Amino acid sequence: MRKAAARRFAKAGCSNQEIKAWTGHTTDSEVARYTAAADQRTLSDTAATKLLANLAERLAKDAAKALELGENK
């Protein structure tokens, strides 16, 4: 049950300290053993969000430039 709780807390974005406080683990390595998959997924989701935000920003800048060029004609 502690393993399942640790995973759920990790998926919710809790820190190792918070997870240890709830599950009773005493070291970060114990928590890491149970939360590695959840941590990997969280990092992957964060990276995808950053990538999409960057793409949206570039598309907005390109659209603004296209509008400027169209107005200058």
Short mmCIF file of N, CA and C in Angstrom, two decimals:
data_model
loop_
_atom_site.label_atom_id
_atom_site.label_comp_id
_atom_site.label_asym_id
_atom_site.label_seq_id
_atom_site.Cartn_x
_atom_site.Cartn_y
_atom_site.Cartn_z
N MET A 1 0.82 -1.19 0.00
CA MET A 1 0.00 0.00 0.00
C MET A 1 0.87 1.26 0.00
N ARG A 2 2.03 1.19 0.66
CA ARG A 2 2.91 2.37 0.67
C ARG A 2 3.41 2.66 -0.73
N LYS A 3 3.69 1.60 -1.49
CA LYS A 3 4.17 1.79 -2.86
C LYS A 3 3.11 2.50 -3.70
N ALA A 4 1.88 2.05 -3.60
CA ALA A 4 0.79 2.68 -4.35
C ALA A 4 0.59 4.13 -3.91
N ALA A 5 0.67 4.37 -2.63
CA ALA A 5 0.52 5.74 -2.12
C ALA A 5 1.65 6.62 -2.63
N ALA A 6 2.87 6.10 -2.59
CA ALA A 6 4.02 6.88 -3.07
C ALA A 6 3.85 7.24 -4.53
N ARG A 7 3.39 6.29 -5.34
CA ARG A 7 3.17 6.57 -6.76
C ARG A 7 2.09 7.63 -6.96
N ARG A 8 1.02 7.52 -6.22
CA ARG A 8 -0.07 8.50 -6.38
C ARG A 8 0.38 9.90 -5.97
N PHE A 9 1.13 9.97 -4.88
CA PHE A 9 1.64 11.28 -4.45
C PHE A 9 2.60 11.86 -5.50
N ALA A 10 3.45 11.02 -6.06
CA ALA A 10 4.39 11.47 -7.09
C ALA A 10 3.64 11.99 -8.32
N LYS A 11 2.61 11.26 -8.74
CA LYS A 11 1.82 11.70 -9.89
C LYS A 11 1.12 13.03 -9.60
N ALA A 12 0.81 13.26 -8.33
CA ALA A 12 0.16 14.52 -7.95
C ALA A 12 1.16 15.67 -7.84
N GLY A 13 2.46 15.35 -7.99
CA GLY A 13 3.48 16.40 -7.96
C GLY A 13 4.07 16.67 -6.59
N CYS A 14 3.86 15.76 -5.66
CA CYS A 14 4.41 15.94 -4.31
C CYS A 14 5.93 15.75 -4.30
N SER A 15 6.61 16.44 -3.41
CA SER A 15 8.05 16.30 -3.28
C SER A 15 8.39 15.01 -2.53
N ASN A 16 9.66 14.61 -2.59
CA ASN A 16 10.08 13.43 -1.85
C ASN A 16 9.85 13.61 -0.35
N GLN A 17 10.10 14.81 0.14
CA GLN A 17 9.88 15.08 1.56
C GLN A 17 8.42 14.86 1.94
N GLU A 18 7.52 15.34 1.12
CA GLU A 18 6.09 15.16 1.39
C GLU A 18 5.70 13.69 1.34
N ILE A 19 6.23 12.98 0.36
CA ILE A 19 5.92 11.56 0.23
C ILE A 19 6.46 10.79 1.43
N LYS A 20 7.70 11.10 1.83
CA LYS A 20 8.29 10.42 3.00
C LYS A 20 7.47 10.68 4.25
N ALA A 21 6.99 11.89 4.41
CA ALA A 21 6.20 12.22 5.59
C ALA A 21 4.92 11.38 5.64
N TRP A 22 4.34 11.12 4.51
CA TRP A 22 3.08 10.37 4.48
C TRP A 22 3.31 8.86 4.58
N THR A 23 4.30 8.36 3.83
CA THR A 23 4.49 6.91 3.75
C THR A 23 5.36 6.34 4.87
N GLY A 24 6.13 7.19 5.53
CA GLY A 24 7.01 6.72 6.59
C GLY A 24 8.38 6.27 6.11
N HIS A 25 8.67 6.42 4.82
CA HIS A 25 10.02 6.11 4.34
C HIS A 25 11.00 7.10 4.97
N THR A 26 12.25 6.67 5.11
CA THR A 26 13.22 7.55 5.75
C THR A 26 14.25 8.12 4.79
N THR A 27 14.41 7.53 3.60
CA THR A 27 15.41 8.04 2.66
C THR A 27 14.78 8.33 1.30
N ASP A 28 15.44 9.24 0.59
CA ASP A 28 14.98 9.56 -0.76
C ASP A 28 15.09 8.35 -1.69
N SER A 29 16.10 7.51 -1.47
CA SER A 29 16.28 6.36 -2.36
C SER A 29 15.11 5.38 -2.24
N GLU A 30 14.55 5.26 -1.05
CA GLU A 30 13.38 4.40 -0.88
C GLU A 30 12.19 4.95 -1.67
N VAL A 31 12.00 6.23 -1.60
CA VAL A 31 10.90 6.87 -2.33
C VAL A 31 11.16 6.77 -3.83
N ALA A 32 12.39 7.01 -4.25
CA ALA A 32 12.72 6.97 -5.68
C ALA A 32 12.44 5.60 -6.29
N ARG A 33 12.66 4.57 -5.54
CA ARG A 33 12.40 3.21 -6.03
C ARG A 33 10.93 3.04 -6.43
N TYR A 34 10.04 3.66 -5.68
CA TYR A 34 8.61 3.51 -5.93
C TYR A 34 8.04 4.56 -6.89
N THR A 35 8.73 5.67 -7.02
CA THR A 35 8.15 6.77 -7.79
C THR A 35 8.84 7.02 -9.13
N ALA A 36 9.81 6.21 -9.50
CA ALA A 36 10.57 6.45 -10.73
C ALA A 36 9.67 6.55 -11.96
N ALA A 37 8.74 5.63 -12.11
CA ALA A 37 7.86 5.65 -13.29
C ALA A 37 6.98 6.89 -13.30
N ALA A 38 6.45 7.27 -12.15
CA ALA A 38 5.60 8.45 -12.07
C ALA A 38 6.42 9.70 -12.35
N ASP A 39 7.65 9.74 -11.82
CA ASP A 39 8.52 10.89 -12.06
C ASP A 39 8.84 11.01 -13.55
N GLN A 40 9.10 9.89 -14.20
CA GLN A 40 9.41 9.90 -15.63
C GLN A 40 8.24 10.44 -16.44
N ARG A 41 7.05 10.02 -16.09
CA ARG A 41 5.86 10.48 -16.81
C ARG A 41 5.65 11.98 -16.59
N THR A 42 5.83 12.44 -15.37
CA THR A 42 5.68 13.86 -15.06
C THR A 42 6.68 14.69 -15.86
N LEU A 43 7.94 14.24 -15.90
CA LEU A 43 8.96 14.96 -16.67
C LEU A 43 8.61 14.97 -18.15
N SER A 44 8.12 13.86 -18.66
CA SER A 44 7.73 13.78 -20.06
C SER A 44 6.58 14.74 -20.37
N ASP A 45 5.59 14.78 -19.50
CA ASP A 45 4.46 15.71 -19.70
C ASP A 45 4.92 17.16 -19.65
N THR A 46 5.81 17.48 -18.74
CA THR A 46 6.33 18.84 -18.62
C THR A 46 7.10 19.24 -19.88
N ALA A 47 7.91 18.32 -20.38
CA ALA A 47 8.67 18.59 -21.60
C ALA A 47 7.74 18.83 -22.79
N ALA A 48 6.70 18.02 -22.91
CA ALA A 48 5.75 18.19 -24.01
C ALA A 48 5.03 19.53 -23.91
N THR A 49 4.66 19.93 -22.70
CA THR A 49 4.00 21.22 -22.51
C THR A 49 4.90 22.37 -22.94
N LYS A 50 6.17 22.29 -22.56
CA LYS A 50 7.14 23.34 -22.95
C LYS A 50 7.31 23.38 -24.46
N LEU A 51 7.40 22.21 -25.08
CA LEU A 51 7.56 22.14 -26.53
C LEU A 51 6.37 22.77 -27.24
N LEU A 52 5.16 22.45 -26.81
CA LEU A 52 3.96 23.00 -27.44
C LEU A 52 3.85 24.51 -27.21
N ALA A 53 4.24 24.98 -26.04
CA ALA A 53 4.22 26.42 -25.76
C ALA A 53 5.19 27.15 -26.66
N ASN A 54 6.37 26.56 -26.86
CA ASN A 54 7.37 27.17 -27.73
C ASN A 54 6.88 27.23 -29.17
N LEU A 55 6.26 26.16 -29.61
CA LEU A 55 5.72 26.12 -30.97
C LEU A 55 4.62 27.17 -31.16
N ALA A 56 3.73 27.28 -30.19
CA ALA A 56 2.66 28.27 -30.27
C ALA A 56 3.23 29.69 -30.32
N GLU A 57 4.27 29.94 -29.54
CA GLU A 57 4.91 31.27 -29.54
C GLU A 57 5.53 31.58 -30.90
N ARG A 58 6.23 30.60 -31.47
CA ARG A 58 6.84 30.82 -32.79
C ARG A 58 5.79 31.04 -33.86
N LEU A 59 4.70 30.29 -33.82
CA LEU A 59 3.63 30.46 -34.81
C LEU A 59 2.99 31.84 -34.67
N ALA A 60 2.81 32.31 -33.45
CA ALA A 60 2.22 33.63 -33.22
C ALA A 60 3.14 34.72 -33.77
N LYS A 61 4.44 34.57 -33.55
CA LYS A 61 5.40 35.56 -34.07
C LYS A 61 5.40 35.56 -35.60
N ASP A 62 5.37 34.37 -36.19
CA ASP A 62 5.34 34.27 -37.65
C ASP A 62 4.07 34.90 -38.22
N ALA A 63 2.95 34.68 -37.55
CA ALA A 63 1.69 35.27 -38.00
C ALA A 63 1.73 36.78 -37.90
N ALA A 64 2.31 37.31 -36.82
CA ALA A 64 2.42 38.76 -36.65
C ALA A 64 3.31 39.35 -37.74
N LYS A 65 4.40 38.69 -38.06
CA LYS A 65 5.29 39.16 -39.12
C LYS A 65 4.57 39.16 -40.46
N ALA A 66 3.80 38.12 -40.73
CA ALA A 66 3.07 38.03 -41.99
C ALA A 66 2.05 39.16 -42.09
N LEU A 67 1.40 39.49 -40.99
CA LEU A 67 0.45 40.60 -40.98
C LEU A 67 1.14 41.93 -41.23
N GLU A 68 2.30 42.11 -40.61
CA GLU A 68 3.06 43.34 -40.81
C GLU A 68 3.47 43.48 -42.27
N LEU A 69 3.94 42.42 -42.86
CA LEU A 69 4.36 42.46 -44.26
C LEU A 69 3.16 42.76 -45.16
N GLY A 70 2.01 42.21 -44.83
CA GLY A 70 0.82 42.44 -45.62
C GLY A 70 0.34 43.88 -45.52
N GLU A 71 0.52 44.51 -44.37
CA GLU A 71 0.11 45.90 -44.18
C GLU A 71 1.06 46.87 -44.86
N ASN A 72 2.32 46.49 -45.03
CA ASN A 72 3.30 47.37 -45.62
C ASN A 72 3.22 47.40 -47.15
N LYS A 73 2.43 46.55 -47.72
CA LYS A 73 2.34 46.50 -49.20
C LYS A 73 1.45 47.58 -49.74
#
